[in-house]
Amino acid sequence: ATTSVTVYLHGWYGQPAFLADDVSLLGPGDPKPSPTATSPTPTGTVGPSPTDTTTPSPTATTPRPPARHLLTGYWQNFDNGATVQRISDVPAAYDIIAVSFAEATGTPGGLGFALDPTLSSRLGGYTEAQFKADIAAKKAAGKKVILSVGGEKGTVSVNSSASATNFANSAWSLMQSYGFDGVDIDLENGVSSTWMGQALHTLAARAGSGFTLTMAPQTIDMQSTGAEYFKLALNVKDILTIVNMQYYNSGAMLGCDGQVYSQGTVNFLTGLACIQLKGGLRPDQVGLGVPASTSAAGGGYVSPAVVNNALDCLAAGTNCGSFKPDTKWPGIGGAMTWSTNWDAKSGGGIASTVGSHLHAMP
């Protein structure tokens, strides 16, 4: 006999963001709203890379930041109980800083951004001029600072040629105004591989050399190359820096071997990363997205030591759990955390332990 179990997948704020069937049990305290959507049962299999003839040919190239293995951290443009920070407060271990978040405007696909006034006040009057100067200083130090689009509450939608144009135009304007190096796609309300792909290729062509593009899909979005988010990643592979999937707020998922693995384990990190690595992304385009503390996510926290073990397992086949991939990927992209603020609140273990480990990897 079989049983059907339902899991709600959540965004960073702990609210329901997605519904998947036949996956795993909810953790204690997770909200249980009435289902509003279903997704097909993940297969864990990978297929050929999809093609999209509607996307214009890009002209930009995407050189990686100086580090071979990258540590990405989200910087919170709001105060939610984590340590409030200026951009200058973000430790040097972070190679990419994703400013969270761009806001939707009244124009379909359009983006807006401004410093949160409450955060500014908490920081003693952090001005836009100081914010821009801090971004410039990070860039001068060899870091990348990008604007994240989405989050659990994000409502930006790119679903037509017109909205793709609006996205590219507004993103480019914000990049010029603030000095951002690129964008992060962290939409949890659905993406179009066709239209978002068009928007990102247009933006990359305008930005030219140095454009940085990251993505932070949920686990359900990267179970198969047939999923729209995975299709988007493959569609923009030529301009993509790294995909840091959120290995948290998920419940259990299928690994590339077809086995079910629970979040919060080394097997979960390695088994799910394997799907992306075998599904068409380059090793340097695959990163491990983890919460900085138990306060940063509703579930899926692992210690920095477990993150390092997963990186070693994927890169060299060492420190694995019961799942050991049949391939080694020494060029594995790196790791990401939500957030630099929660990392600071919990003692900086991601920056110090994971960051130093990443930068010491060959």
CSV table of C-alpha atoms in Angstrom, one decimal:
chain,number,residue,atom,x,y,z
A,1,ALA,CA,0.0,0.0,0.0
A,2,THR,CA,1.1,3.6,-0.6
A,3,THR,CA,0.3,6.7,1.3
A,4,SER,CA,0.0,10.2,0.0
A,5,VAL,CA,1.7,12.9,2.0
A,6,THR,CA,1.6,16.6,1.4
A,7,VAL,CA,4.3,19.2,2.0
A,8,TYR,CA,4.1,22.9,1.8
A,9,LEU,CA,7.2,24.6,0.7
A,10,HIS,CA,7.9,28.0,2.2
A,11,GLY,CA,9.7,31.2,1.4
A,12,TRP,CA,12.1,32.9,3.7
A,13,TYR,CA,9.4,34.6,5.7
A,14,GLY,CA,7.9,31.3,6.7
A,15,GLN,CA,4.8,31.7,4.7
A,16,PRO,CA,3.5,29.1,2.2
A,17,ALA,CA,5.0,29.5,-1.2
A,18,PHE,CA,4.4,26.3,-3.1
A,19,LEU,CA,2.6,22.9,-2.7
A,20,ALA,CA,4.1,19.6,-3.7
A,21,ASP,CA,2.5,16.2,-3.3
A,22,ASP,CA,3.9,12.8,-2.2
A,23,VAL,CA,7.1,14.4,-0.8
A,24,SER,CA,7.4,14.4,3.0
A,25,LEU,CA,5.8,15.5,6.3
A,26,LEU,CA,5.7,19.1,7.4
A,27,GLY,CA,7.9,20.0,10.3
A,28,PRO,CA,6.6,21.1,13.6
A,29,GLY,CA,4.9,24.5,13.6
A,30,ASP,CA,4.6,24.8,9.9
A,31,PRO,CA,1.4,26.5,8.8
A,32,LYS,CA,-1.1,24.3,7.0
A,33,PRO,CA,-3.3,26.4,4.6
A,34,SER,CA,-5.7,24.8,2.2
A,35,PRO,CA,-3.9,23.6,-0.9
A,36,THR,CA,-4.2,26.0,-3.9
A,37,ALA,CA,-1.9,24.4,-6.4
A,38,THR,CA,-0.4,21.1,-7.1
A,39,SER,CA,2.8,20.1,-8.9
A,40,PRO,CA,3.6,16.9,-10.7
A,41,THR,CA,5.5,14.3,-8.8
A,42,PRO,CA,9.2,14.9,-9.3
A,43,THR,CA,11.0,12.3,-11.2
A,44,GLY,CA,14.5,13.1,-10.3
A,45,THR,CA,15.5,12.4,-13.9
A,46,VAL,CA,17.2,14.8,-16.2
A,47,GLY,CA,16.6,15.3,-19.9
A,48,PRO,CA,18.2,17.2,-22.8
A,49,SER,CA,18.8,20.9,-22.5
A,50,PRO,CA,15.7,22.7,-23.9
A,51,THR,CA,16.2,25.3,-26.6
A,52,ASP,CA,14.4,28.6,-27.0
A,53,THR,CA,14.4,30.1,-30.4
A,54,THR,CA,12.6,33.3,-29.2
A,55,THR,CA,15.5,34.5,-27.1
A,56,PRO,CA,17.9,36.9,-28.8
A,57,SER,CA,21.5,35.9,-29.2
A,58,PRO,CA,23.5,37.4,-26.3
A,59,THR,CA,26.6,39.4,-27.0
A,60,ALA,CA,27.8,39.7,-23.4
A,61,THR,CA,30.2,37.4,-21.6
A,62,THR,CA,30.2,36.7,-17.9
A,63,PRO,CA,33.6,36.5,-16.3
A,64,ARG,CA,33.4,35.0,-12.8
A,65,PRO,CA,34.6,37.0,-9.8
A,66,PRO,CA,38.2,36.3,-8.8
A,67,ALA,CA,37.5,33.5,-6.4
A,68,ARG,CA,37.2,30.0,-7.9
A,69,HIS,CA,34.5,28.9,-5.5
A,70,LEU,CA,32.1,31.7,-4.5
A,71,LEU,CA,30.3,32.6,-1.3
A,72,THR,CA,27.1,34.5,-1.9
A,73,GLY,CA,25.1,36.2,0.9
A,74,TYR,CA,21.9,38.1,0.9
A,75,TRP,CA,21.9,41.5,2.5
A,76,GLN,CA,18.6,42.5,4.1
A,77,ASN,CA,17.1,45.9,3.2
A,78,PHE,CA,14.8,45.6,6.2
A,79,ASP,CA,14.9,44.9,9.9
A,80,ASN,CA,13.4,41.5,10.9
A,81,GLY,CA,15.4,40.8,14.1
A,82,ALA,CA,18.6,39.9,12.5
A,83,THR,CA,21.7,42.1,12.8
A,84,VAL,CA,21.2,45.3,10.8
A,85,GLN,CA,24.1,46.0,8.5
A,86,ARG,CA,25.5,48.6,6.1
A,87,ILE,CA,26.9,47.0,3.0
A,88,SER,CA,30.4,47.9,4.4
A,89,ASP,CA,29.6,45.6,7.4
A,90,VAL,CA,29.3,42.5,5.2
A,91,PRO,CA,32.5,40.4,5.8
A,92,ALA,CA,35.1,40.2,3.0
A,93,ALA,CA,34.5,36.4,2.8
A,94,TYR,CA,31.4,37.1,0.7
A,95,ASP,CA,32.2,37.2,-3.0
A,96,ILE,CA,28.7,38.1,-4.1
A,97,ILE,CA,26.3,40.3,-2.1
A,98,ALA,CA,22.7,40.1,-3.2
A,99,VAL,CA,20.7,43.2,-2.0
A,100,SER,CA,17.2,42.1,-1.0
A,101,PHE,CA,14.9,43.0,-2.6
A,102,ALA,CA,13.8,44.9,-5.7
A,103,GLU,CA,10.2,45.9,-5.6
A,104,ALA,CA,7.5,45.6,-8.3
A,105,THR,CA,6.2,48.8,-9.8
A,106,GLY,CA,2.9,49.7,-11.5
A,107,THR,CA,4.5,48.8,-14.8
A,108,PRO,CA,4.4,45.0,-15.7
A,109,GLY,CA,7.9,43.6,-15.2
A,110,GLY,CA,9.2,46.9,-13.9
A,111,LEU,CA,11.6,47.0,-10.9
A,112,GLY,CA,12.0,49.7,-8.2
A,113,PHE,CA,14.4,50.0,-5.3
A,114,ALA,CA,15.0,52.3,-2.4
A,115,LEU,CA,16.7,52.0,1.0
A,116,ASP,CA,14.2,51.0,3.7
A,117,PRO,CA,13.6,54.0,5.9
A,118,THR,CA,13.3,51.9,9.1
A,119,LEU,CA,16.6,50.2,8.4
A,120,SER,CA,18.2,53.5,7.6
A,121,SER,CA,17.1,54.9,10.9
A,122,ARG,CA,18.3,51.8,12.8
A,123,LEU,CA,21.7,52.3,11.2
A,124,GLY,CA,21.9,55.9,12.4
A,125,GLY,CA,20.8,57.5,9.2
A,126,TYR,CA,22.2,55.3,6.4
A,127,THR,CA,21.9,57.5,3.3
A,128,GLU,CA,21.6,56.5,-0.3
A,129,ALA,CA,24.9,58.2,-1.0
A,130,GLN,CA,26.6,56.1,1.7
A,131,PHE,CA,24.9,53.0,0.4
A,132,LYS,CA,26.2,53.7,-3.1
A,133,ALA,CA,29.7,54.5,-1.8
A,134,ASP,CA,29.7,51.2,0.1
A,135,ILE,CA,28.8,49.3,-3.1
A,136,ALA,CA,31.6,51.1,-4.9
A,137,ALA,CA,34.1,50.1,-2.2
A,138,LYS,CA,33.0,46.4,-2.3
A,139,LYS,CA,33.5,46.4,-6.1
A,140,ALA,CA,36.9,48.0,-5.7
A,141,ALA,CA,37.8,45.2,-3.4
A,142,GLY,CA,36.9,42.7,-6.1
A,143,LYS,CA,33.4,41.8,-4.9
A,144,LYS,CA,30.1,41.7,-6.8
A,145,VAL,CA,27.0,43.5,-5.5
A,146,ILE,CA,23.8,42.6,-7.3
A,147,LEU,CA,20.1,43.3,-6.9
A,148,SER,CA,17.8,40.4,-5.9
A,149,VAL,CA,14.4,40.2,-7.5
A,150,GLY,CA,11.7,38.3,-5.7
A,151,GLY,CA,11.7,36.8,-2.3
A,152,GLU,CA,8.7,35.0,-0.7
A,153,LYS,CA,6.7,38.2,-1.0
A,154,GLY,CA,8.0,39.3,-4.4
A,155,THR,CA,5.4,40.0,-7.1
A,156,VAL,CA,7.5,40.9,-10.1
A,157,SER,CA,6.1,39.1,-13.2
A,158,VAL,CA,7.7,38.8,-16.6
A,159,ASN,CA,5.3,37.0,-18.9
A,160,SER,CA,5.3,38.8,-22.2
A,161,SER,CA,7.7,40.6,-24.5
A,162,ALA,CA,6.6,44.0,-23.2
A,163,SER,CA,7.2,43.0,-19.5
A,164,ALA,CA,10.5,41.5,-20.5
A,165,THR,CA,11.5,44.8,-22.0
A,166,ASN,CA,10.3,46.7,-18.9
A,167,PHE,CA,12.3,44.4,-16.7
A,168,ALA,CA,15.5,44.9,-18.7
A,169,ASN,CA,15.0,48.6,-18.9
A,170,SER,CA,14.3,49.1,-15.2
A,171,ALA,CA,17.0,46.7,-14.0
A,172,TRP,CA,19.6,48.5,-16.2
A,173,SER,CA,18.5,51.9,-14.8
A,174,LEU,CA,18.9,50.6,-11.2
A,175,MET,CA,22.3,49.1,-12.1
A,176,GLN,CA,23.5,52.4,-13.4
A,177,SER,CA,22.1,54.4,-10.5
A,178,TYR,CA,23.4,52.3,-7.6
A,179,GLY,CA,26.4,50.5,-9.2
A,180,PHE,CA,24.9,47.0,-9.1
A,181,ASP,CA,26.8,44.4,-11.1
A,182,GLY,CA,23.8,42.4,-12.1
A,183,VAL,CA,20.7,40.7,-10.7
A,184,ASP,CA,19.6,37.7,-8.7
A,185,ILE,CA,16.4,35.9,-9.7
A,186,ASP,CA,14.6,34.7,-6.6
A,187,LEU,CA,11.0,34.7,-7.7
A,188,GLU,CA,8.8,32.2,-5.9
A,189,ASN,CA,5.6,33.0,-7.8
A,190,GLY,CA,6.6,31.3,-11.1
A,191,VAL,CA,8.9,32.3,-13.9
A,192,SER,CA,8.8,32.1,-17.7
A,193,SER,CA,11.9,30.6,-19.2
A,194,THR,CA,11.0,32.3,-22.5
A,195,TRP,CA,10.3,35.8,-21.4
A,196,MET,CA,12.6,36.1,-18.4
A,197,GLY,CA,15.3,34.5,-20.5
A,198,GLN,CA,14.7,37.3,-23.1
A,199,ALA,CA,14.8,40.0,-20.4
A,200,LEU,CA,18.1,38.6,-18.9
A,201,HIS,CA,19.8,38.3,-22.3
A,202,THR,CA,18.8,41.9,-23.1
A,203,LEU,CA,20.1,43.1,-19.8
A,204,ALA,CA,23.4,41.2,-20.1
A,205,ALA,CA,24.0,42.6,-23.6
A,206,ARG,CA,23.6,46.1,-22.2
A,207,ALA,CA,25.8,45.5,-19.2
A,208,GLY,CA,28.6,43.8,-21.1
A,209,SER,CA,31.6,42.3,-19.4
A,210,GLY,CA,31.3,41.8,-15.7
A,211,PHE,CA,27.5,41.2,-15.6
A,212,THR,CA,26.7,38.9,-12.8
A,213,LEU,CA,23.5,36.7,-12.8
A,214,THR,CA,22.5,34.4,-9.9
A,215,MET,CA,19.4,32.4,-9.2
A,216,ALA,CA,17.9,31.0,-6.0
A,217,PRO,CA,15.1,28.6,-6.9
A,218,GLN,CA,13.2,26.4,-4.5
A,219,THR,CA,14.0,22.7,-4.4
A,220,ILE,CA,10.8,21.7,-6.2
A,221,ASP,CA,11.8,24.0,-9.1
A,222,MET,CA,15.0,22.1,-9.8
A,223,GLN,CA,13.9,18.5,-9.6
A,224,SER,CA,13.7,18.1,-13.4
A,225,THR,CA,14.9,19.9,-16.5
A,226,GLY,CA,11.2,20.0,-17.5
A,227,ALA,CA,10.5,22.5,-14.7
A,228,GLU,CA,10.2,26.1,-15.9
A,229,TYR,CA,12.9,27.4,-13.4
A,230,PHE,CA,15.4,24.7,-14.6
A,231,LYS,CA,14.5,25.5,-18.2
A,232,LEU,CA,15.3,29.2,-17.4
A,233,ALA,CA,18.7,28.3,-15.9
A,234,LEU,CA,19.6,26.3,-19.0
A,235,ASN,CA,18.2,29.0,-21.3
A,236,VAL,CA,20.5,31.6,-19.7
A,237,LYS,CA,23.5,29.3,-19.1
A,238,ASP,CA,25.7,31.4,-21.4
A,239,ILE,CA,25.3,34.4,-19.1
A,240,LEU,CA,24.7,32.6,-15.8
A,241,THR,CA,27.1,33.0,-12.9
A,242,ILE,CA,25.6,30.5,-10.4
A,243,VAL,CA,22.4,28.9,-9.2
A,244,ASN,CA,22.2,28.7,-5.4
A,245,MET,CA,19.1,26.6,-4.9
A,246,GLN,CA,17.4,27.0,-1.5
A,247,TYR,CA,18.1,23.7,0.3
A,248,TYR,CA,15.7,24.6,3.1
A,249,ASN,CA,12.0,25.2,3.8
A,250,SER,CA,11.5,22.2,1.6
A,251,GLY,CA,10.7,18.9,3.3
A,252,ALA,CA,12.2,15.8,1.7
A,253,MET,CA,13.0,15.6,-2.0
A,254,LEU,CA,14.3,13.1,-4.6
A,255,GLY,CA,18.0,13.0,-5.2
A,256,CYS,CA,19.6,12.2,-8.6
A,257,ASP,CA,19.6,8.5,-7.6
A,258,GLY,CA,15.8,8.4,-7.2
A,259,GLN,CA,16.1,8.1,-3.4
A,260,VAL,CA,14.2,10.4,-1.0
A,261,TYR,CA,16.4,12.6,1.2
A,262,SER,CA,15.4,14.7,4.1
A,263,GLN,CA,16.4,18.4,4.4
A,264,GLY,CA,19.0,19.2,7.0
A,265,THR,CA,21.4,16.4,5.9
A,266,VAL,CA,24.5,16.1,3.8
A,267,ASN,CA,22.7,13.7,1.6
A,268,PHE,CA,20.0,16.3,0.8
A,269,LEU,CA,22.7,18.8,-0.3
A,270,THR,CA,24.7,16.3,-2.4
A,271,GLY,CA,21.8,14.3,-3.8
A,272,LEU,CA,19.9,17.3,-5.0
A,273,ALA,CA,22.9,19.2,-6.3
A,274,CYS,CA,23.7,16.1,-8.4
A,275,ILE,CA,20.4,16.7,-10.4
A,276,GLN,CA,21.6,20.1,-11.5
A,277,LEU,CA,25.1,18.9,-12.2
A,278,LYS,CA,23.9,16.1,-14.4
A,279,GLY,CA,21.1,18.2,-15.9
A,280,GLY,CA,23.1,20.5,-18.0
A,281,LEU,CA,24.6,23.2,-15.7
A,282,ARG,CA,28.4,23.6,-15.5
A,283,PRO,CA,29.8,22.6,-12.0
A,284,ASP,CA,30.8,26.3,-11.4
A,285,GLN,CA,27.1,27.2,-11.9
A,286,VAL,CA,25.9,25.1,-9.0
A,287,GLY,CA,26.0,26.3,-5.4
A,288,LEU,CA,24.5,25.2,-2.1
A,289,GLY,CA,22.0,27.7,-0.6
A,290,VAL,CA,21.6,27.3,3.2
A,291,PRO,CA,20.1,29.3,6.1
A,292,ALA,CA,22.7,31.0,8.3
A,293,SER,CA,20.9,29.9,11.5
A,294,THR,CA,17.8,28.1,12.7
A,295,SER,CA,16.2,31.6,12.9
A,296,ALA,CA,16.8,32.3,9.2
A,297,ALA,CA,14.4,29.6,7.9
A,298,GLY,CA,11.6,27.3,9.0
A,299,GLY,CA,13.6,24.2,8.4
A,300,GLY,CA,16.6,22.7,6.7
A,301,TYR,CA,19.4,24.3,8.7
A,302,VAL,CA,22.7,22.5,8.7
A,303,SER,CA,25.9,23.5,10.5
A,304,PRO,CA,28.7,25.1,8.5
A,305,ALA,CA,30.7,21.9,8.9
A,306,VAL,CA,28.0,19.9,7.1
A,307,VAL,CA,28.0,22.5,4.3
A,308,ASN,CA,31.8,22.0,4.0
A,309,ASN,CA,31.3,18.2,4.0
A,310,ALA,CA,28.8,18.4,1.1
A,311,LEU,CA,31.2,20.6,-0.9
A,312,ASP,CA,34.0,18.1,-0.3
A,313,CYS,CA,31.8,15.3,-1.3
A,314,LEU,CA,30.8,16.9,-4.6
A,315,ALA,CA,34.3,18.2,-5.4
A,316,ALA,CA,36.4,15.2,-4.3
A,317,GLY,CA,34.1,12.4,-3.2
A,318,THR,CA,35.2,12.7,0.4
A,319,ASN,CA,33.1,13.4,3.6
A,320,CYS,CA,30.0,12.1,1.9
A,321,GLY,CA,27.0,10.7,3.7
A,322,SER,CA,25.4,7.5,2.6
A,323,PHE,CA,24.9,8.9,-0.9
A,324,LYS,CA,28.2,9.2,-2.8
A,325,PRO,CA,27.9,10.6,-6.3
A,326,ASP,CA,29.4,8.5,-9.1
A,327,THR,CA,31.1,11.6,-10.5
A,328,LYS,CA,33.4,14.3,-8.9
A,329,TRP,CA,33.0,18.0,-9.7
A,330,PRO,CA,36.1,19.8,-8.5
A,331,GLY,CA,34.8,23.0,-10.0
A,332,ILE,CA,31.7,23.1,-7.8
A,333,GLY,CA,30.5,26.7,-7.7
A,334,GLY,CA,30.2,27.4,-4.0
A,335,ALA,CA,27.6,28.2,-1.4
A,336,MET,CA,25.0,30.8,-0.5
A,337,THR,CA,23.3,31.9,2.7
A,338,TRP,CA,20.2,33.6,3.8
A,339,SER,CA,21.4,36.0,5.1
A,340,THR,CA,24.6,38.0,5.9
A,341,ASN,CA,22.5,39.6,8.6
A,342,TRP,CA,21.4,36.3,10.2
A,343,ASP,CA,25.0,35.0,9.9
A,344,ALA,CA,26.2,38.0,11.8
A,345,LYS,CA,23.5,37.4,14.4
A,346,SER,CA,24.6,33.8,15.0
A,347,GLY,CA,28.3,34.5,15.2
A,348,GLY,CA,29.4,34.6,11.5
A,349,GLY,CA,29.9,30.8,11.0
A,350,ILE,CA,29.1,30.9,7.3
A,351,ALA,CA,31.5,33.7,6.6
A,352,SER,CA,34.3,32.2,8.7
A,353,THR,CA,33.9,28.5,8.3
A,354,VAL,CA,32.3,28.0,4.9
A,355,GLY,CA,33.9,31.1,3.4
A,356,SER,CA,37.4,30.0,4.4
A,357,HIS,CA,36.8,26.5,3.3
A,358,LEU,CA,35.5,27.5,-0.1
A,359,HIS,CA,38.5,29.8,-0.7
A,360,ALA,CA,41.0,27.1,0.3
A,361,MET,CA,39.5,24.6,-2.1
A,362,PRO,CA,41.6,23.9,-5.2
